[in-house]
Amino acid sequence: MSTERIVEIGEEGKKAFASADSEESLRELEVRFLGRKSELTGILKGLKDLSPDEKREVGPLVQGVRTVLAEASASAKERVQRESRDWEAERIDVTAPGMADPLGHLHPVTSIINEVEDIFTGLGFEVADGPDLESDFYNFEALNFPADHPARDMQDTFFIESDGLDQRYLLRTHTSPVQIRYMETHTPPFRIIVPGRTFRNESTDATHEHTFHQFESLVVGERGDVTVGHLKYVAESFFSEFFGRAVTVRLRPSYFPFVEPGFEFDISCVFCGGDGCPSCKGVGWIEIGGAGMVQQKVFEAAGYPRGKYQGFAWGFGLERLAMMKYRIPDTRSFMGGDLRFIRQF
Ligand code: PHE
């Protein structure tokens, strides 16, 4: 057995594997050089017939060549697979726009609250809040709704099972209870706004919802320092900035137990500017909410001395503002849970 032949097989095999250009030709080469019927395998099988000296020489040589060829085969396989990949099909277009991750976003009412807070903090107001679940005291009693007074019927209330409790609890029907809560811990002068969730036990339609948001304002100073004129001025400044056009406020006499005098307040129609259009039903004004000068009894309930301070308050529905700003026809859309509506904002 010539050792030259073995070395020759190694050289031939290395060259052959190096020039293989398909997986198919690779398989043929493996059969030819490393297969059961290959020359090398034949030589290995014949080892047993050789003399011990020849065995010592040929054995390691054949094994070595086999190893070299097995490695050549493996690297050829890797190369062939790499070369046969369809690079064109795998090309990445680095100029393609990215795919947007689905992200949540703010609810339209939250955006409106943020916007309103921005405007008022710019005017030097502080933002205050209170609990959604209120006591009868804060929601009614301290706001000068005497027990069993018919004025309580003005607000359809969700009462909470209150057996065994110190008093009756309820879902607040307006943000006005926060007036009392704030005054209990602060001394005038101050100006606050209170955006918050409110509840009314009433049947719903396009302009009524059982769960909605109000926006309260309370400005208190020494007697004589805060007037209806300030109320009108602040309201007009706010609405003009919020709607991006000059808005006028109109006050009409009305009644709320916690203000005196009390007003219903309208703003000039933000669609026609007051000329009259379908949105304001031709009258040029849109009703917004309630307002007035704080009742001295309310100051007393909050622990202030009677007659020392004077202030104004107002409260209106936030959804109403959003509906005007974004031309939303139905107030039930806000809490309705239909994401197609929410996603438009
Ligand atoms: N709290 C009243 C309501 O919900 C609105 C209001 C607030 C009126 C402040 C006057 C002053 O109807």
Short mmCIF file of C-alpha atoms and ligand atoms in Angstrom, two decimals:
data_model
loop_
_atom_site.label_atom_id
_atom_site.label_comp_id
_atom_site.label_asym_id
_atom_site.label_seq_id
_atom_site.Cartn_x
_atom_site.Cartn_y
_atom_site.Cartn_z
CA MET A 1 0.00 0.00 0.00
CA SER A 2 1.57 3.22 -1.11
CA THR A 3 1.39 6.08 1.27
CA GLU A 4 1.75 8.41 -1.72
CA ARG A 5 -1.67 7.30 -2.95
CA ILE A 6 -3.21 8.18 0.40
CA VAL A 7 -1.67 11.64 0.36
CA GLU A 8 -2.84 12.00 -3.23
CA ILE A 9 -6.41 11.11 -2.28
CA GLY A 10 -6.22 13.81 0.38
CA GLU A 11 -5.06 16.41 -2.14
CA GLU A 12 -7.65 15.42 -4.74
CA GLY A 13 -10.40 15.45 -2.13
CA LYS A 14 -9.47 18.86 -0.73
CA LYS A 15 -9.47 20.33 -4.23
CA ALA A 16 -12.77 18.69 -5.10
CA PHE A 17 -14.53 19.89 -1.94
CA ALA A 18 -13.12 23.38 -2.43
CA SER A 19 -14.63 23.63 -5.89
CA ALA A 20 -18.00 22.03 -5.12
CA ASP A 21 -20.74 24.50 -6.05
CA SER A 22 -23.97 22.76 -5.06
CA GLU A 23 -25.30 20.63 -2.26
CA GLU A 24 -25.85 17.89 -4.77
CA SER A 25 -22.23 17.78 -5.96
CA LEU A 26 -21.17 17.89 -2.29
CA ARG A 27 -23.18 14.78 -1.58
CA GLU A 28 -21.51 12.99 -4.50
CA LEU A 29 -18.07 14.01 -3.23
CA GLU A 30 -18.85 12.73 0.25
CA VAL A 31 -19.80 9.37 -1.19
CA ARG A 32 -16.70 9.31 -3.36
CA PHE A 33 -14.16 10.32 -0.70
CA LEU A 34 -15.70 9.36 2.61
CA GLY A 35 -18.44 6.83 1.78
CA ARG A 36 -18.54 3.13 2.61
CA LYS A 37 -17.24 2.23 -0.83
CA SER A 38 -14.65 4.97 -1.05
CA GLU A 39 -10.98 4.24 -1.61
CA LEU A 40 -10.08 5.50 1.90
CA THR A 41 -12.64 3.22 3.56
CA GLY A 42 -11.27 0.36 1.46
CA ILE A 43 -7.75 1.09 2.70
CA LEU A 44 -8.99 1.23 6.32
CA LYS A 45 -10.68 -2.12 5.92
CA GLY A 46 -7.46 -3.59 4.44
CA LEU A 47 -5.35 -2.48 7.40
CA LYS A 48 -5.87 -5.76 9.18
CA ASP A 49 -3.95 -7.59 6.43
CA LEU A 50 -0.87 -5.42 6.77
CA SER A 51 2.25 -6.08 8.81
CA PRO A 52 2.50 -4.35 12.18
CA ASP A 53 5.08 -1.93 10.81
CA GLU A 54 2.91 -1.00 7.83
CA LYS A 55 -0.10 -0.62 10.15
CA ARG A 56 1.78 1.85 12.29
CA GLU A 57 2.64 3.91 9.25
CA VAL A 58 -0.56 3.70 7.20
CA GLY A 59 -3.14 3.73 10.00
CA PRO A 60 -2.58 7.24 11.37
CA LEU A 61 -2.08 8.60 7.84
CA VAL A 62 -5.48 7.31 6.62
CA GLN A 63 -7.22 8.59 9.76
CA GLY A 64 -5.54 11.96 9.33
CA VAL A 65 -6.62 12.27 5.71
CA ARG A 66 -10.16 11.25 6.61
CA THR A 67 -10.30 13.97 9.25
CA VAL A 68 -8.95 16.58 6.85
CA LEU A 69 -11.50 15.60 4.21
CA ALA A 70 -14.38 15.55 6.70
CA GLU A 71 -13.44 19.10 7.69
CA ALA A 72 -13.13 20.13 4.04
CA SER A 73 -16.58 18.70 3.41
CA ALA A 74 -18.08 20.58 6.36
CA SER A 75 -16.62 23.94 5.40
CA ALA A 76 -17.60 23.38 1.75
CA LYS A 77 -21.16 22.72 2.92
CA GLU A 78 -21.25 25.93 4.88
CA ARG A 79 -19.87 27.86 1.92
CA VAL A 80 -22.30 26.34 -0.57
CA GLN A 81 -25.27 27.12 1.70
CA ARG A 82 -24.11 30.68 2.15
CA GLU A 83 -23.56 31.18 -1.58
CA SER A 84 -26.93 29.73 -2.51
CA ARG A 85 -28.96 32.05 -0.24
CA ASP A 86 -31.22 34.40 -2.08
CA TRP A 87 -29.64 37.64 -0.91
CA GLU A 88 -31.85 39.74 -3.14
CA ALA A 89 -34.98 38.38 -1.53
CA GLU A 90 -33.53 39.06 1.91
CA ARG A 91 -32.56 42.64 1.13
CA ILE A 92 -33.70 45.06 3.84
CA ASP A 93 -35.04 48.39 2.70
CA VAL A 94 -33.41 50.70 5.22
CA THR A 95 -35.41 53.65 3.86
CA ALA A 96 -38.81 52.02 4.56
CA PRO A 97 -40.86 53.81 7.23
CA GLY A 98 -40.90 51.94 10.55
CA MET A 99 -43.92 50.04 11.78
CA ALA A 100 -45.65 51.99 14.53
CA ASP A 101 -46.12 50.20 17.85
CA PRO A 102 -49.72 50.36 19.00
CA LEU A 103 -49.65 52.89 21.86
CA GLY A 104 -52.42 54.06 24.12
CA HIS A 105 -53.26 57.75 24.28
CA LEU A 106 -55.18 60.20 26.38
CA HIS A 107 -58.96 60.10 26.56
CA PRO A 108 -60.46 63.26 25.00
CA VAL A 109 -61.84 64.33 28.40
CA THR A 110 -58.36 63.97 29.92
CA SER A 111 -56.88 66.09 27.13
CA ILE A 112 -59.50 68.77 27.71
CA ILE A 113 -58.78 68.74 31.46
CA ASN A 114 -55.05 69.13 30.76
CA GLU A 115 -55.74 72.00 28.40
CA VAL A 116 -58.04 73.74 30.87
CA GLU A 117 -55.51 73.28 33.68
CA ASP A 118 -52.78 74.80 31.51
CA ILE A 119 -54.85 77.90 30.83
CA PHE A 120 -55.80 78.39 34.47
CA THR A 121 -52.42 77.72 35.99
CA GLY A 122 -51.24 80.38 33.52
CA LEU A 123 -53.74 82.73 35.20
CA GLY A 124 -52.34 81.90 38.65
CA PHE A 125 -54.92 79.29 39.67
CA GLU A 126 -54.21 76.19 41.69
CA VAL A 127 -55.75 72.80 40.82
CA ALA A 128 -57.63 71.09 43.67
CA ASP A 129 -59.55 67.84 43.91
CA GLY A 130 -61.72 65.74 46.18
CA PRO A 131 -63.28 62.27 46.37
CA ASP A 132 -65.91 60.92 43.94
CA LEU A 133 -67.67 59.24 46.86
CA GLU A 134 -68.91 62.08 49.04
CA SER A 135 -70.84 62.57 52.23
CA ASP A 136 -74.17 64.30 52.40
CA PHE A 137 -72.45 67.04 54.38
CA TYR A 138 -70.02 68.11 51.64
CA ASN A 139 -72.28 67.49 48.67
CA PHE A 140 -75.39 69.16 50.16
CA GLU A 141 -75.48 70.27 53.77
CA ALA A 142 -72.44 72.57 53.79
CA LEU A 143 -73.52 73.99 50.44
CA ASN A 144 -76.70 75.27 52.04
CA PHE A 145 -79.05 72.54 50.88
CA PRO A 146 -81.01 72.07 54.14
CA ALA A 147 -82.20 68.53 54.94
CA ASP A 148 -85.37 67.64 53.03
CA HIS A 149 -85.19 70.93 51.18
CA PRO A 150 -86.72 70.63 47.71
CA ALA A 151 -83.52 72.07 46.23
CA ARG A 152 -81.99 68.61 46.66
CA ASP A 153 -84.34 67.40 43.95
CA MET A 154 -82.43 69.60 41.51
CA GLN A 155 -79.79 66.92 41.45
CA ASP A 156 -80.74 63.31 40.92
CA THR A 157 -78.43 61.50 43.26
CA PHE A 158 -76.93 58.01 43.44
CA PHE A 159 -77.09 57.26 47.16
CA ILE A 160 -74.80 54.68 48.72
CA GLU A 161 -76.10 52.10 51.19
CA SER A 162 -75.15 53.99 54.38
CA ASP A 163 -76.74 51.90 57.17
CA GLY A 164 -74.69 52.13 60.35
CA LEU A 165 -72.60 55.03 59.03
CA ASP A 166 -72.45 58.48 60.61
CA GLN A 167 -74.31 60.02 57.69
CA ARG A 168 -75.58 59.36 54.20
CA TYR A 169 -72.96 58.82 51.48
CA LEU A 170 -73.40 59.33 47.76
CA LEU A 171 -71.63 59.76 44.44
CA ARG A 172 -70.97 63.47 44.22
CA THR A 173 -73.46 65.20 41.95
CA HIS A 174 -71.17 68.17 41.31
CA THR A 175 -67.62 69.38 42.00
CA SER A 176 -68.87 72.04 44.46
CA PRO A 177 -68.17 69.89 47.58
CA VAL A 178 -64.49 70.51 46.88
CA GLN A 179 -65.13 74.21 47.60
CA ILE A 180 -65.81 73.27 51.23
CA ARG A 181 -62.97 70.77 51.45
CA TYR A 182 -60.50 73.29 50.11
CA MET A 183 -61.69 76.16 52.31
CA GLU A 184 -61.47 73.98 55.42
CA THR A 185 -57.71 73.83 54.99
CA HIS A 186 -56.90 77.15 53.28
CA THR A 187 -57.29 80.82 54.08
CA PRO A 188 -58.16 83.45 51.43
CA PRO A 189 -57.05 84.92 49.17
CA PHE A 190 -56.87 82.01 46.71
CA ARG A 191 -58.09 80.94 43.31
CA ILE A 192 -58.66 77.32 42.43
CA ILE A 193 -60.12 75.17 39.72
CA VAL A 194 -61.51 71.70 40.31
CA PRO A 195 -61.90 69.40 37.32
CA GLY A 196 -63.48 66.11 38.30
CA ARG A 197 -65.89 63.27 37.74
CA THR A 198 -69.52 63.69 38.73
CA PHE A 199 -72.62 61.49 38.72
CA ARG A 200 -76.35 61.96 38.26
CA ASN A 201 -79.02 59.33 38.57
CA GLU A 202 -80.99 60.23 35.46
CA SER A 203 -81.92 58.70 32.16
CA THR A 204 -79.39 59.26 29.41
CA ASP A 205 -79.77 60.82 26.01
CA ALA A 206 -77.58 62.77 23.56
CA THR A 207 -77.04 65.54 26.13
CA HIS A 208 -77.28 63.61 29.43
CA GLU A 209 -75.00 60.96 30.87
CA HIS A 210 -75.01 59.45 34.38
CA THR A 211 -71.22 59.80 34.63
CA PHE A 212 -69.68 63.01 33.40
CA HIS A 213 -67.15 65.67 34.33
CA GLN A 214 -67.49 69.10 35.80
CA PHE A 215 -65.20 71.96 36.07
CA GLU A 216 -65.47 74.13 39.15
CA SER A 217 -63.83 77.44 39.84
CA LEU A 218 -63.59 79.22 43.19
CA VAL A 219 -61.96 82.60 43.77
CA VAL A 220 -62.07 84.13 47.24
CA GLY A 221 -60.60 87.32 48.65
CA GLU A 222 -61.29 89.93 51.31
CA ARG A 223 -64.75 91.44 51.19
CA GLY A 224 -64.98 93.82 48.23
CA ASP A 225 -61.95 92.32 46.45
CA VAL A 226 -63.75 89.78 44.28
CA THR A 227 -66.81 90.78 42.29
CA VAL A 228 -69.15 89.56 39.55
CA GLY A 229 -67.01 91.66 37.23
CA HIS A 230 -64.03 89.42 38.00
CA LEU A 231 -66.14 86.34 37.40
CA LYS A 232 -67.14 87.60 33.98
CA TYR A 233 -63.61 88.71 33.12
CA VAL A 234 -61.95 85.43 34.12
CA ALA A 235 -64.61 83.37 32.34
CA GLU A 236 -64.28 85.41 29.15
CA SER A 237 -60.48 85.15 29.22
CA PHE A 238 -60.67 81.41 29.66
CA PHE A 239 -63.28 80.68 27.00
CA SER A 240 -61.62 82.96 24.47
CA GLU A 241 -58.32 81.17 24.92
CA PHE A 242 -59.91 77.74 24.96
CA PHE A 243 -61.87 78.26 21.74
CA GLY A 244 -59.29 80.45 20.04
CA ARG A 245 -61.72 83.30 19.36
CA ALA A 246 -63.28 86.20 21.24
CA VAL A 247 -66.03 84.84 23.51
CA THR A 248 -68.48 86.94 25.54
CA VAL A 249 -70.17 85.70 28.73
CA ARG A 250 -73.81 86.46 29.54
CA LEU A 251 -75.19 86.00 33.05
CA ARG A 252 -78.87 85.32 33.67
CA PRO A 253 -80.41 85.35 37.16
CA SER A 254 -80.85 81.86 38.53
CA TYR A 255 -80.86 79.94 41.80
CA PHE A 256 -78.34 77.65 43.47
CA PRO A 257 -78.43 77.42 47.31
CA PHE A 258 -74.67 78.01 47.60
CA VAL A 259 -74.47 81.29 45.70
CA GLU A 260 -76.14 84.68 46.03
CA PRO A 261 -76.70 86.17 43.56
CA GLY A 262 -76.77 83.08 41.37
CA PHE A 263 -76.58 82.92 37.61
CA GLU A 264 -77.04 80.66 34.69
CA PHE A 265 -74.21 81.55 32.37
CA ASP A 266 -74.05 81.46 28.61
CA ILE A 267 -71.22 82.11 26.18
CA SER A 268 -71.56 83.71 22.78
CA CYS A 269 -71.87 80.94 20.18
CA VAL A 270 -68.39 79.74 19.24
CA PHE A 271 -69.57 78.69 15.80
CA CYS A 272 -71.24 81.88 14.56
CA GLY A 273 -69.84 84.42 17.05
CA GLY A 274 -73.34 85.34 18.19
CA ASP A 275 -75.13 85.96 14.87
CA GLY A 276 -77.30 82.87 15.22
CA CYS A 277 -76.73 79.49 13.57
CA PRO A 278 -78.07 75.91 13.85
CA SER A 279 -75.61 75.10 16.68
CA CYS A 280 -77.04 77.82 18.94
CA LYS A 281 -80.54 77.33 17.54
CA GLY A 282 -80.42 80.80 16.10
CA VAL A 283 -80.11 82.65 19.42
CA GLY A 284 -76.36 83.37 19.35
CA TRP A 285 -75.79 82.05 22.92
CA ILE A 286 -74.92 78.64 24.30
CA GLU A 287 -75.76 77.64 27.87
CA ILE A 288 -72.68 76.47 29.75
CA GLY A 289 -73.35 76.14 33.49
CA GLY A 290 -74.04 77.76 36.82
CA ALA A 291 -72.21 80.54 38.63
CA GLY A 292 -72.56 83.11 41.35
CA MET A 293 -71.14 84.87 44.38
CA VAL A 294 -70.41 82.50 47.25
CA GLN A 295 -73.18 82.42 49.90
CA GLN A 296 -71.96 83.61 53.29
CA LYS A 297 -73.52 80.45 54.79
CA VAL A 298 -71.09 78.42 52.70
CA PHE A 299 -68.15 80.36 54.13
CA GLU A 300 -69.56 79.72 57.59
CA ALA A 301 -69.90 75.99 56.93
CA ALA A 302 -66.25 75.94 55.90
CA GLY A 303 -65.29 77.63 59.17
CA TYR A 304 -64.80 81.20 57.96
CA PRO A 305 -66.30 84.15 59.86
CA ARG A 306 -69.43 85.54 58.27
CA GLY A 307 -68.98 88.73 56.24
CA LYS A 308 -65.17 88.71 56.10
CA TYR A 309 -64.67 87.25 52.66
CA GLN A 310 -66.21 87.51 49.23
CA GLY A 311 -65.80 85.23 46.24
CA PHE A 312 -67.22 83.81 43.05
CA ALA A 313 -67.74 80.23 41.93
CA TRP A 314 -68.88 78.50 38.81
CA GLY A 315 -69.35 74.98 37.59
CA PHE A 316 -69.98 73.55 34.18
CA GLY A 317 -69.88 70.33 32.23
CA LEU A 318 -66.56 69.51 30.61
CA GLU A 319 -68.05 67.18 28.02
CA ARG A 320 -70.04 70.13 26.79
CA LEU A 321 -66.81 71.98 25.99
CA ALA A 322 -65.32 68.97 24.26
CA MET A 323 -68.49 68.53 22.22
CA MET A 324 -68.30 72.12 21.00
CA LYS A 325 -64.57 72.06 20.37
CA TYR A 326 -64.59 68.77 18.44
CA ARG A 327 -68.19 68.90 17.19
CA ILE A 328 -69.22 65.69 18.95
CA PRO A 329 -72.99 65.21 18.64
CA ASP A 330 -73.64 62.73 21.49
CA THR A 331 -72.32 63.03 25.06
CA ARG A 332 -72.71 59.28 25.60
CA SER A 333 -69.74 58.72 23.27
CA PHE A 334 -67.28 59.72 26.03
CA MET A 335 -68.11 56.91 28.46
CA GLY A 336 -69.53 54.53 25.87
CA GLY A 337 -66.34 52.49 25.56
CA ASP A 338 -66.35 52.44 21.75
CA LEU A 339 -62.66 52.63 20.86
CA ARG A 340 -63.45 53.81 17.32
CA PHE A 341 -64.64 57.04 18.90
CA ILE A 342 -61.76 57.38 21.35
CA ARG A 343 -59.10 56.73 18.72
CA GLN A 344 -60.12 59.78 16.73
CA PHE A 345 -58.48 62.04 19.29
N1 PHE B 1 -72.65 72.90 41.21
C1 PHE B 1 -73.64 73.45 40.29
C2 PHE B 1 -74.21 72.33 39.45
O1 PHE B 1 -73.67 71.31 39.36
C3 PHE B 1 -73.02 74.47 39.39
C4 PHE B 1 -72.55 75.69 40.12
C5 PHE B 1 -71.27 75.75 40.62
C6 PHE B 1 -73.39 76.76 40.28
C7 PHE B 1 -70.82 76.88 41.28
C8 PHE B 1 -72.98 77.91 40.93
C9 PHE B 1 -71.68 77.96 41.42
O2 PHE B 1 -75.23 72.45 38.86
#
